[in-house]
Structure formats: structure tokens, C-alpha cells
Amino acid sequence: MSLSLESSHARNEPMTERMTGAQALVRALEHMGVDTVFGIPGGAILPAYDPLYDSTKVRHVLVRHEQGAGHAAEGYAQATGRVGVCMATSGPGATNLVTPIADAYMDSVPIVAITGQVASGAIGTDAFQEADISGITMPITKHNFLITNPADIARTIMEAFHIASTGRPGPVLVDISKDALQAETTFHWPPTMQLPGYRPVTKPHSKQIREAAKLIAESRRPVLYVGGGVHKAGAAAELRQLAELTNIPVITTLMARGTFPDSHPQHMGMPGMHGSVSAVGALQQSDLIIGLGVRFDDRVTGHLASFAPHAKVVHADIDPAEISKNRHADVPIVGDCKEVISDLIGVIQASEARGDYADWWTILNGYKKTYPLGYETFADGSLAPQYVMERLSSIAGPEAYYVAGVGQHQMWAAQFVGYENPGTFINSGGLGTMGFAIPAAMGAKMGRPESTVWAIDGDGCFQMTNQELATCALEGVPIKIALINNGNLGMVRQWQTLFYDQRYSNTDLQTTRRIPDFVKLAEAYGCVGLRCERPEDVDAVIKKAMEINDVPVVVDFVVHQDAMVWPMVAAGTSNDDIKIARDMAPKWENEDD
Ligand SMILES: Cc1ncc(C[n+]2csc(CCOP(=O)(O)OP(=O)(O)O)c2C)c(N)n1
Ligand SMILES: [Mg+2]
């Protein structure tokens, strides 16, 4: 998958025409190859909705909440590798986009958010529905623009798509005043971009690559720490080649699940707070971490000072600001992961030097064997959520997309679904946004209509954005939702169980009283609603859901409220103190053995 837009540029013949700013906006979107825009109209953006009505190339999807538009754009972008687009009016429309914009910023998702602004003469007067959205989103956008001159619209749209999709991808906001949309202008295409200071470095420095290869050959306990940047660079195939060439173990972060196949013998699992013992142990005991498209996030490192204490670090990222931000890099490499990995492969292949990792593999295979992921089943015959994930994974298979909300269900989706293909697990990693799953699944399905898309959502998350089921039903977007209904804000409850003496303050959603009744709610939205409460019914209900492809399906999996996510590294503690169950720690190999 590549984020290049060059092919759509090449198709465009030069043209000049008189039209309104609003028409120029729609025309520019068409030229950029946009086929789907998610949004809701309102006063300031209304001029743009008029020419949009006539566009045969751009499909506007009327969502039920602007937050849904933003997450749908993210889901679309992540499933297709193209830029996702959302649109909203000024003031509350724009502020409702703040959460998905922040989400896209944290997870480096390329989206362009277009907002209407009050007329330029009224800006700064507290006009009706005025919000300084470019000011508000300054710290959560890769870049943003406020346009008051219609002549700037076409060029700015091209620049916005270019910035969103090149270098480290991210959200770009384009705020356009109502008078700029209404006024006449001359539309030129293609415009000339004016981004003199923007030149992301993609080609890594060859000296740094040689240094990295030298450290790899010298190391005894290396680990490839793979993050979201590898898939974004379209480098999953190169990663596999590098891993197999060197025989180095691979760990895939929450944002990289699927970038390296789970079934591969060199895969150690996911690192971090709810990572596997083999992945966390590999990091902690390594003598060399090769970080590719990662940011040494606190959820991965745990207590930073005790993270991987014996490791040297090679850190490759397209964003120089990430390198040595949290952990000092002995060999910093700025560049696109595809180029970095390809160059590394070239240097390693050309040299005789190879590391000897036999002892390392003995230790790691021991961890894998002794501490596989597991879970508790319940004597009362009630449903374990992890079992639902295992069966879903097996029945829907690795070709499907899985889009998670935030909470325990997200972690179980990361742990118990088997990912074999890059980009097939879509979730809110950096911001941890409840309500992400339903609209993001909608966007993913619109981008990949031929694929099965399962949202894995929590009962808490689902109640934040389930209104987009109306959008899905009306627009013909047959997503499937596995609702993991534990009746609680489960992840918060888990922390209350472990760290707050089981004082369950405000985490009981009381869904046991069927308020709401999720099956009836699904039906009210024109979807099929199914319920499953016992392990013996799981396969049948998933198979039934797989057979329904004309409308969305919601399966209310009523699960035990006490299921917990293990392993766990408690926040702020060392990865060395990972627990595989309450008060149960793994036994580490002595690193000097
Ligand atoms: C918008 C938002 N508000 C609050 C939180 C804090 N939070 C994290 S997980 C969680 C519980 C999620 O509950 P549910 O969707 O039922 O998932 P479960 O953990 O039960 O699987 C909460 C409240 C958040 N991540 N996002
Ligand atoms: Mg819940």
C-alpha cells in the first residue's frame, strides 16, 4: 500500500475556468480522485453542499454526528491507504471533528477535514456559530489552513492532500470562510503547490544503515520492534524478508498487528501493557532493539528508566522528532521504512557477517511455550469474551478487517484474533477513543466494499457512536458488529478491581437490565440484531451473521463481567513486573546465563 497521489495528478489535463469558490472546492476534490466524503451540512459550509449535490464523482455520505464523519474518514484511509475526507460546518460542526482529528494525529492517519467558517468580515466577532477551529486544532493537526480568498481554494486542497499523505501521514484541516465559498474565482488545475519548507526525508543515510547492519551482526539478542510506520510505508514484505534473512524475532505493536504474520514462527506477539510474555521478555532482555516506525510509547516501554536496560537502539522513523524522544537512539535513521528496510537488506546481503542467535531463540521459544496467551473460563457456563474472539477469528478468517473500539474488548481483539495481513486490524491506539469502531468500520467497508468488516465494540463504546448504524443501513454499508457486552466500562472496572480495592465507582452501565436492549436497538436502525449468551451458540451466531450481507448485523454477545485482560504491566511499573494473572509473574531467564 502506498500513499502516493501521483497517478491522480498525471491524469489531470491543465484547465482554467470561472466558477465559485464552492465549485472550485468540489472540482479540486474530484481532481484529487476523492470518491467519498463523510459529513453534515450547516450554514457556513452550505455553499459547498450545492455543487456537491451535482458531483457524479464524489459521493457524500450523510452521517449522524460529525465525530462519525471523522472516524469514518480514518477507517476509509486506513483500509485503503488513501486520504480520508470529512466535512462539517463552522462552530459546533467543526468542534465535533476535534476528537477524530486528534485521533488521526496520534495514529498518523492521513485525513483532510474541510470546515466552513463564518464570513471573513465576521471572523473574530463571536459571530453565530463561530469557532476558531484552526486555532483549536493547531496542536492536533499536521498542518491547517484558513482560507478567505477563493483563488486559494484549489491550490490549498492539493497542498492539504500532499501534506496529509506524504512523510509521516496525519490530519490536515482546511477551514474556508463562507464568503470565499460564495465568491467567483478563476479555477486553475493543476495548481502549483507553495510549500517551500516541506520536504520530508525519505531516503536514509547510507552510513547509518551500515552502522545498523554492524550492530545487528554483533548482537546476540536482537529484536525487531515493529510499529504502525512499517505498514504505512507499505513495507510488510520487506520486513518479512529482513526478518527471515537475519533470523531476528519480531514483535508487532497494537498499530502493527498483521504487519508480520501472527502464524510466523519468528513472531513473538504484541509488546506493552497487555503484551505477551514473549514479546515483553524479548524487549527487556534484548541487547539490540531495531525500532521500525515506532515511537517507544509509554504503553510499550512501561517505566521508561527500566525499559530494555541492556539494549542498544537502532531507531528508524520518517519523523525525526520521534527519534530519541523517549529512548536514546545509538543509531538514528531518518527515512521511509520501506527504503530503510530495503537498504538494510542490501547491506546485510552483501556482507558475510551474521549474528548467532541460537541461544536467544532457546530462551524466547521457552517463553512462548511456557507463557502462551490464555484466559479464564467460567464455571457457571457463561461466555468468555476471549472465546468469542477466537471463534470470530477462525470463522471470519484473516482476510476480514477487524475494527475495534477502546477497552478490554480492544485488547482481546488484539490478542485473540489471528492477523496475517497488514492493515487488517484498525483501532484507536494513541488517543484511545471510545466510539471509534462503528464509524471507522463504516469507512473501512466503504473503502473495501468487497471485504468482510467486523467491528468489535464494547457496550460503553457502542453507546457513544451507534447512531451511525442508521447511516450504514441507509447507505448500504453492511458491516458486522460483535458487541462484547460485559455490562460495564470493563477496562476501567479492571483497574478498579486491581488498584482501587474493588470499589466500582461509576463503571456499571446496568445493561443487564437491557437498557438499552441492543437487539431492539439494532432493529430500530434497520439492522439485524442477534443475541448470544452461551459458548455453545457462538459458532452458529457468527455463521448466521456472516450470511447476512445486505444490512448491518449487530450480535449482542453477553459475556461475563469479571473477565480480565492478561498479561498486564501496571501503569508506571517496569516491564519486568509483568503479571500473567493476578499476583502471578513469569520466571525470567537470568540474562547472564
Ligand atoms: C471518549 C473516552 N472516554 C473515556 C475513556 C476511558 N475509558 C477507557 S476504556 C473505557 C471503558 C470502555 O467500556 P466498553 O466500551 O464497555 O469496553 P470494555 O472495556 O468493557 O470492553 C473507558 C471509559 C476513553 N478511552 N474514551
Ligand atoms: Mg463493556
XYZ file of C-alpha atoms and ligand atoms in Angstrom:
620
model
C 0.000 0.000 0.000
C 1.362 3.395 -0.907
C 0.139 6.870 -0.118
C 1.325 8.347 -3.407
C -1.083 10.624 -5.229
C 0.991 10.970 -8.370
C -1.214 8.873 -10.593
C -4.230 11.107 -9.987
C -2.112 14.178 -10.755
C -0.919 12.729 -14.000
C -4.452 12.197 -15.274
C -5.351 15.870 -14.919
C -5.120 17.995 -18.044
C -4.385 21.713 -17.452
C -7.601 23.771 -17.306
C -8.857 27.268 -16.435
C -12.498 28.171 -15.786
C -14.611 30.777 -13.940
C -16.654 29.388 -11.041
C -17.485 29.979 -7.377
C -15.125 29.053 -4.572
C -17.529 26.259 -3.614
C -17.439 24.861 -7.141
C -13.655 25.142 -7.100
C -13.589 23.126 -3.872
C -15.700 20.319 -5.302
C -13.790 20.361 -8.572
C -10.479 20.174 -6.701
C -11.726 17.197 -4.684
C -12.738 15.484 -7.924
C -9.305 16.142 -9.426
C -7.664 14.713 -6.326
C -9.546 11.477 -7.015
C -11.790 11.720 -3.947
C -14.722 9.319 -4.258
C -16.183 9.539 -0.736
C -16.723 12.415 1.697
C -18.322 11.963 5.118
C -20.098 14.961 6.605
C -23.069 17.031 7.760
C -24.068 20.387 6.225
C -24.842 23.661 8.018
C -24.904 27.401 7.354
C -21.245 28.210 6.733
C -20.485 25.146 4.593
C -23.836 25.242 2.767
C -22.437 26.856 -0.419
C -20.168 23.799 -0.837
C -23.055 21.363 -0.494
C -24.790 22.844 -3.513
C -22.221 21.856 -6.170
C -21.584 18.629 -4.221
C -25.201 17.719 -5.000
C -24.302 17.635 -8.706
C -20.993 15.800 -8.451
C -21.039 12.424 -10.131
C -17.560 11.581 -8.855
C -17.762 12.449 -5.183
C -20.222 10.519 -3.038
C -21.184 12.436 0.071
C -22.224 10.235 2.976
C -24.564 11.993 5.363
C -23.530 10.851 8.835
C -25.439 11.374 12.089
C -22.675 13.085 14.076
C -19.536 14.841 12.839
C -17.411 12.631 15.099
C -18.700 9.762 12.956
C -17.587 11.612 9.811
C -14.067 11.984 11.154
C -13.676 8.373 12.285
C -15.239 7.148 9.035
C -12.623 9.144 7.120
C -9.967 7.480 9.307
C -11.376 3.991 8.708
C -11.529 4.666 4.983
C -7.937 5.938 4.984
C -6.600 3.018 6.989
C -8.348 0.373 4.902
C -7.364 1.885 1.543
C -4.104 3.763 2.139
C -5.727 6.810 0.524
C -6.619 10.126 2.159
C -9.954 10.090 4.012
C -12.123 13.197 3.762
C -14.683 14.655 6.174
C -16.653 17.857 6.061
C -18.531 19.944 8.614
C -19.950 23.362 9.156
C -18.470 26.063 11.384
C -18.712 26.188 15.170
C -20.224 23.015 16.643
C -19.840 21.056 13.405
C -16.141 21.793 13.392
C -15.646 21.214 17.126
C -17.350 17.831 16.805
C -14.461 16.906 14.494
C -11.850 17.662 17.142
C -11.787 14.142 18.630
C -11.283 12.295 15.322
C -8.706 14.866 14.214
C -6.775 14.294 17.452
C -7.192 10.554 16.939
C -5.799 10.752 13.397
C -2.903 12.870 14.640
C -1.918 10.344 17.298
C -2.155 7.391 14.912
C -0.672 9.153 11.853
C -3.777 8.676 9.728
C -3.998 10.767 6.549
C -7.279 12.691 6.580
C -8.363 16.068 5.250
C -11.074 17.810 7.275
C -12.899 20.586 5.442
C -14.877 23.044 7.550
C -16.990 26.062 6.712
C -16.107 29.241 8.592
C -18.184 32.366 9.165
C -17.727 35.112 6.560
C -14.266 36.670 6.683
C -15.582 40.056 7.850
C -17.200 38.405 10.879
C -14.183 36.340 11.958
C -13.180 37.349 15.474
C -16.526 38.923 16.382
C -18.075 35.903 18.155
C -20.426 35.597 15.206
C -23.148 32.947 15.241
C -21.506 29.514 15.050
C -18.035 30.913 15.041
C -15.244 28.809 16.497
C -11.567 29.330 15.823
C -11.142 25.787 14.569
C -7.725 26.383 13.054
C -6.585 27.707 16.437
C -8.265 24.843 18.284
C -6.723 22.187 16.063
C -3.268 23.748 15.789
C -1.676 21.208 18.174
C -3.562 18.204 16.762
C -3.108 18.686 13.022
C -0.049 18.092 10.909
C -0.950 21.414 9.330
C -4.018 23.594 8.947
C -5.248 26.362 6.690
C -7.770 29.190 6.960
C -8.873 30.340 3.505
C -10.610 33.668 2.932
C -9.707 34.138 -0.742
C -11.472 31.855 -3.250
C -8.410 31.904 -5.516
C -6.534 29.898 -2.852
C -9.016 27.024 -2.607
C -7.819 24.672 -5.358
C -4.135 25.056 -4.511
C -4.769 24.620 -0.808
C -6.744 21.427 -1.347
C -3.862 19.971 -3.332
C -1.416 21.052 -0.632
C -3.615 19.587 2.106
C -3.720 16.175 0.408
C 0.003 16.309 -0.225
C 0.829 17.124 3.402
C -1.657 14.580 4.792
C -0.302 11.712 2.710
C 3.454 12.269 2.477
C 6.188 11.974 5.080
C 4.577 10.970 8.349
C 0.874 10.909 7.437
C -1.580 12.909 9.501
C -4.676 15.097 9.586
C -4.869 18.432 7.763
C -7.693 20.909 8.345
C -8.902 23.302 5.658
C -11.217 25.979 7.073
C -12.917 28.095 4.389
C -14.898 31.277 5.076
C -18.416 31.373 3.698
C -17.729 34.417 1.509
C -14.741 32.644 -0.065
C -17.046 29.747 -0.972
C -19.636 32.134 -2.443
C -17.356 34.475 -4.414
C -16.325 33.945 -8.028
C -12.802 32.953 -8.915
C -10.763 31.545 -11.752
C -10.114 27.858 -11.285
C -6.739 26.609 -12.496
C -5.779 22.957 -12.498
C -3.266 21.708 -11.737
C -2.258 24.448 -9.326
C 1.335 24.972 -8.230
C 1.856 23.987 -4.618
C 3.594 26.560 -2.435
C 5.167 24.512 0.346
C 8.753 25.713 0.381
C 9.636 24.404 3.851
C 8.056 20.996 3.472
C 10.444 18.322 2.235
C 10.161 15.079 4.216
C 13.310 12.976 4.135
C 12.543 9.504 2.817
C 15.998 8.275 1.780
C 18.003 7.051 4.765
C 21.673 7.924 5.179
C 23.841 5.028 3.972
C 26.352 5.431 6.814
C 23.567 4.942 9.350
C 22.376 1.838 7.524
C 25.894 0.384 7.649
C 26.108 1.179 11.365
C 22.795 -0.575 11.953
C 23.911 -3.643 9.987
C 27.133 -3.773 12.037
C 25.203 -3.701 15.334
C 22.894 -6.436 14.044
C 25.843 -8.691 13.182
C 27.468 -8.056 16.574
C 24.360 -8.553 18.662
C 23.398 -11.753 20.458
C 19.851 -10.837 21.453
C 18.338 -8.571 18.824
C 14.640 -7.861 18.355
C 12.724 -6.170 15.561
C 10.261 -3.803 17.256
C 7.732 -3.047 14.527
C 5.178 -0.232 14.661
C 2.470 1.348 12.543
C 5.020 3.120 10.347
C 6.033 -0.107 8.608
C 2.583 -0.813 7.199
C 2.078 2.875 6.381
C 5.274 2.720 4.315
C 3.933 -0.380 2.540
C 6.950 -2.295 3.815
C 5.434 -5.505 5.225
C 7.047 -7.658 2.505
C 10.465 -6.051 3.070
C 10.075 -6.574 6.824
C 9.471 -10.271 6.321
C 12.470 -10.519 4.045
C 14.685 -8.777 6.614
C 13.377 -10.946 9.449
C 13.952 -14.176 7.527
C 17.351 -13.089 6.247
C 18.594 -12.319 9.762
C 16.512 -14.768 11.833
C 15.695 -11.972 14.303
C 12.485 -12.259 16.390
C 9.696 -9.803 15.543
C 7.219 -8.054 17.818
C 4.278 -6.108 16.401
C 2.723 -3.227 18.335
C -1.016 -2.567 18.616
C -0.714 -0.389 15.489
C 1.242 -3.042 13.605
C -0.844 -6.151 14.198
C -0.836 -8.065 10.892
C 2.247 -6.320 9.506
C 4.127 -9.549 10.240
C 2.017 -12.737 10.173
C 0.959 -13.981 13.605
C 1.468 -17.552 12.407
C 5.123 -16.948 11.527
C 7.480 -18.838 13.877
C 9.578 -15.688 14.382
C 6.573 -13.702 15.641
C 6.741 -13.075 19.407
C 3.415 -11.257 19.749
C 2.470 -7.761 20.850
C 4.576 -5.804 23.357
C 3.323 -3.473 26.039
C 0.856 -3.155 28.864
C -1.190 -6.112 27.597
C 1.512 -7.712 25.514
C 2.645 -11.318 25.508
C 5.354 -12.508 27.890
C 7.487 -13.500 24.887
C 7.285 -10.005 23.326
C 7.801 -8.119 26.585
C 10.579 -10.519 27.596
C 12.259 -10.169 24.194
C 12.417 -6.402 24.621
C 13.533 -6.434 28.238
C 16.319 -8.951 27.682
C 17.481 -7.798 24.284
C 20.902 -6.365 23.595
C 19.720 -4.615 20.431
C 16.323 -3.126 19.614
C 15.730 -2.343 15.952
C 12.745 0.016 16.153
C 10.997 0.476 12.815
C 8.197 3.051 12.530
C 7.658 3.038 16.294
C 7.645 5.759 18.922
C 8.632 3.986 22.160
C 5.195 4.779 23.512
C 4.713 4.560 27.291
C 2.212 1.732 26.808
C 5.089 -0.252 25.224
C 8.032 0.780 27.392
C 6.327 0.780 30.789
C 8.526 2.628 33.307
C 10.990 4.173 30.874
C 14.130 4.054 33.005
C 13.867 0.280 33.428
C 12.908 -0.435 29.817
C 15.246 -2.833 27.990
C 18.199 -1.891 30.189
C 20.880 -3.803 28.230
C 19.800 -2.821 24.725
C 21.437 -0.627 22.186
C 18.888 1.041 19.958
C 18.599 1.451 16.215
C 15.593 3.693 15.597
C 14.254 4.324 12.106
C 11.364 6.698 11.519
C 10.257 9.141 8.863
C 9.616 11.743 11.558
C 12.927 12.963 13.009
C 11.039 14.314 16.037
C 10.344 10.729 17.180
C 13.976 9.689 17.277
C 15.485 9.781 20.778
C 12.267 11.425 22.041
C 11.726 8.810 24.741
C 14.709 6.476 24.453
C 18.144 7.458 23.213
C 18.931 6.002 19.786
C 22.506 4.772 19.316
C 21.896 4.653 15.576
C 19.231 7.160 14.490
C 17.900 6.670 10.963
C 15.543 9.199 9.399
C 13.727 7.763 6.423
C 10.794 5.921 4.976
C 10.637 2.396 6.457
C 10.413 0.764 3.036
C 13.666 2.384 1.969
C 15.318 1.810 5.329
C 14.487 -1.894 5.369
C 15.401 -2.402 1.700
C 18.741 -0.693 2.214
C 19.407 -2.755 5.343
C 18.666 -5.943 3.430
C 21.086 -4.849 0.706
C 23.936 -4.165 3.140
C 23.371 -7.364 5.119
C 23.194 -9.493 1.975
C 26.445 -8.001 0.703
C 28.313 -8.823 3.895
C 29.465 -12.137 5.322
C 28.836 -11.136 8.911
C 25.843 -12.783 10.544
C 24.790 -12.795 14.176
C 24.462 -16.042 16.105
C 21.098 -16.036 17.833
C 20.721 -19.728 18.702
C 20.864 -19.199 22.488
C 18.459 -16.280 22.183
C 15.937 -18.415 20.350
C 16.173 -21.088 23.046
C 15.167 -18.516 25.653
C 12.396 -16.959 23.550
C 10.914 -20.246 22.439
C 10.875 -21.210 26.111
C 8.788 -18.128 26.917
C 6.445 -18.811 24.051
C 5.917 -22.382 25.194
C 5.647 -21.659 28.913
C 3.546 -18.483 28.708
C 1.139 -18.668 25.804
C -1.837 -16.307 25.903
C -4.651 -17.876 27.870
C -7.835 -16.982 29.653
C -10.209 -17.983 32.382
C -13.449 -19.782 31.633
C -16.412 -19.584 33.968
C -17.925 -22.490 35.883
C -21.452 -21.078 35.511
C -21.320 -21.704 31.769
C -21.322 -18.009 30.885
C -19.449 -16.675 27.924
C -15.753 -15.737 27.961
C -15.117 -12.779 25.631
C -11.758 -14.198 24.558
C -13.538 -17.297 23.278
C -15.768 -15.076 21.122
C -12.627 -13.529 19.592
C -11.052 -16.912 18.894
C -14.161 -18.194 17.150
C -14.668 -14.950 15.225
C -11.064 -15.095 14.059
C -11.437 -18.672 12.965
C -14.784 -18.240 11.172
C -14.342 -14.771 9.601
C -10.672 -15.521 8.842
C -7.580 -13.415 8.200
C -8.892 -11.779 5.030
C -11.515 -9.832 7.010
C -10.929 -6.403 8.542
C -11.359 -6.083 12.298
C -12.096 -2.617 13.701
C -12.046 -2.273 17.480
C -13.341 0.226 19.994
C -11.369 1.051 23.133
C -11.298 -1.004 26.280
C -10.920 -4.641 27.259
C -12.575 -5.814 24.031
C -9.918 -3.909 22.042
C -7.130 -5.713 23.862
C -8.814 -9.102 23.408
C -9.259 -8.264 19.719
C -5.522 -7.528 19.528
C -4.606 -10.707 21.414
C -7.033 -13.398 20.274
C -7.755 -12.587 16.641
C -5.042 -14.017 14.395
C -3.767 -11.365 11.965
C -1.965 -12.491 8.856
C -2.321 -9.451 6.607
C -1.051 -5.891 7.062
C -3.634 -3.284 7.946
C -6.415 -5.701 8.823
C -6.623 -4.553 12.446
C -7.849 -0.971 12.694
C -8.152 0.679 16.086
C -7.559 3.837 18.053
C -4.129 3.277 19.546
C -2.676 6.631 20.520
C -5.718 8.554 21.696
C -7.768 5.544 22.814
C -11.038 6.987 21.571
C -14.198 5.223 22.726
C -16.747 5.362 19.908
C -14.154 4.792 17.183
C -15.295 1.367 15.996
C -18.710 1.796 14.375
C -17.944 4.839 12.203
C -14.406 3.624 11.423
C -15.808 0.240 10.361
C -18.290 2.076 8.149
C -15.445 3.987 6.498
C -13.352 0.832 6.113
C -16.242 -1.025 4.487
C -16.875 1.858 2.079
C -13.216 1.794 1.119
C -13.157 -2.001 0.828
C -16.708 -2.977 -0.128
C -15.629 -6.455 -1.236
C -14.177 -7.321 2.189
C -15.909 -8.505 5.330
C -15.617 -5.851 8.021
C -16.228 -6.773 11.656
C -16.429 -4.056 14.280
C -15.507 -5.410 17.709
C -17.069 -2.980 20.130
C -17.779 -2.605 23.828
C -21.168 -1.818 25.295
C -19.780 1.502 26.536
C -18.150 2.491 23.252
C -21.143 1.367 21.218
C -23.387 3.778 23.099
C -21.182 6.675 22.031
C -21.500 6.373 18.236
C -24.043 3.655 17.386
C -26.222 6.213 15.576
C -24.007 5.636 12.536
C -25.843 2.331 12.161
C -28.578 4.458 10.594
C -26.035 5.752 8.097
C -24.812 2.202 7.408
C -28.345 0.862 6.933
C -29.427 3.668 4.608
C -26.215 3.887 2.591
C -25.977 0.128 2.126
C -22.861 -0.488 4.215
C -23.327 -3.975 5.686
C -20.771 -4.026 8.484
C -20.974 -6.637 11.214
C -20.665 -5.769 14.871
C -19.516 -8.129 17.604
C -20.717 -6.255 20.658
C -18.823 -7.516 23.686
C -21.441 -6.726 26.280
C -19.984 -7.100 29.760
C -22.426 -4.565 31.196
C -19.569 -2.351 32.293
C -16.918 0.122 31.356
C -14.845 -3.002 31.627
C -11.315 -1.685 31.292
C -11.930 0.933 33.979
C -13.586 -1.711 36.142
C -10.475 -3.897 35.708
C -8.320 -1.087 37.128
C -10.808 -0.672 39.985
C -10.528 -4.406 40.667
C -6.752 -4.295 40.734
C -5.887 -0.848 42.087
C -8.961 0.599 43.811
C -9.904 -2.210 46.163
C -12.863 -3.319 44.021
C -14.666 -0.041 44.619
C -16.652 0.078 41.396
C -17.346 3.789 41.160
C -19.437 4.604 38.080
C -18.459 1.745 35.829
C -21.678 -0.307 35.917
C -23.679 0.508 32.774
C -26.555 -1.657 34.037
C -27.018 -3.234 30.633
C -28.137 -6.401 32.450
C -31.465 -4.543 32.679
C -31.400 -4.429 28.869
C -31.277 -0.655 28.828
C -30.796 -0.350 26.010
C -31.823 -3.655 24.508
C -29.104 -3.883 21.831
C -31.082 -6.307 19.675
C -34.071 -3.984 19.579
C -31.788 -1.004 19.028
C -30.221 -2.731 16.018
C -33.663 -3.479 14.648
C -34.768 0.122 15.196
C -31.883 1.152 12.958
C -32.898 -1.216 10.177
C -30.165 -3.704 11.052
C -30.387 -7.336 12.073
C -29.972 -7.860 15.817
C -28.845 -11.212 17.243
C -28.015 -12.255 20.795
C -25.615 -14.882 22.095
C -25.160 -15.765 25.752
C -23.623 -19.228 25.804
C -20.388 -20.664 24.413
C -22.211 -23.436 22.553
C -24.114 -20.872 20.471
C -21.144 -18.765 19.392
C -20.284 -20.541 16.132
C -23.862 -20.607 14.919
C -24.466 -16.926 15.560
C -21.210 -15.868 13.859
C -22.037 -18.046 10.859
C -25.509 -16.545 10.696
C -24.044 -13.030 10.799
C -21.590 -13.974 8.036
C -24.522 -14.945 5.811
C -26.258 -11.554 6.103
C -24.728 -9.231 3.560
C -27.480 -6.787 2.687
C -27.835 -4.962 6.006
C -25.594 -4.399 9.045
C -25.743 -7.058 11.764
C -25.271 -6.479 15.473
C -24.505 -9.515 17.625
C -25.010 -8.824 21.316
C -22.505 -11.188 22.955
C -23.461 -11.120 26.618
C -20.220 -12.006 28.409
C -19.075 -12.431 31.990
C -18.332 -9.096 33.672
C -15.294 -10.387 35.543
C -13.215 -11.398 32.532
C -9.841 -9.643 32.700
C -7.151 -8.694 30.230
C -3.901 -10.539 30.973
C -0.942 -10.264 30.823
C -0.667 -6.783 32.315
C 2.111 -4.377 33.137
C 0.555 -1.959 35.624
C 0.829 1.679 34.535
C 4.109 3.264 35.587
C 5.756 -0.024 36.588
C 8.585 -1.884 34.913
C 8.004 -4.335 32.091
C 9.993 -6.762 34.267
C 7.000 -6.801 36.615
C 4.526 -8.070 34.032
C 1.808 -10.282 35.544
C 0.248 -13.165 33.684
C -2.648 -13.232 36.131
C -3.312 -11.557 39.433
C -0.154 -11.860 41.588
C 1.389 -14.276 39.070
C 4.662 -13.272 37.455
C 6.616 -15.207 34.826
C 10.020 -16.581 35.729
C 12.686 -14.850 33.657
C 15.872 -16.449 32.411
C 18.933 -14.874 34.003
C 20.330 -12.729 31.226
C 23.903 -13.623 32.169
C 23.337 -17.370 31.742
C -14.063 9.021 24.898
C -13.467 8.246 26.027
N -13.941 8.418 27.290
C -13.428 7.697 28.304
C -12.430 6.801 28.100
C -11.842 5.996 29.265
N -12.102 4.562 29.047
C -11.196 3.717 28.521
S -11.765 2.163 28.306
C -13.266 2.573 28.967
C -14.343 1.564 29.095
C -14.866 1.113 27.786
O -16.045 0.386 28.033
P -16.621 -0.602 26.955
O -16.778 0.075 25.659
O -17.826 -1.269 27.508
O -15.418 -1.632 26.763
P -14.907 -2.800 27.748
O -13.670 -2.268 28.419
O -15.995 -3.105 28.710
O -14.585 -3.928 26.832
C -13.281 3.928 29.332
C -14.427 4.609 29.985
C -11.947 6.687 26.767
N -10.954 5.858 26.449
N -12.511 7.396 25.769
Mg -18.063 -3.052 28.417
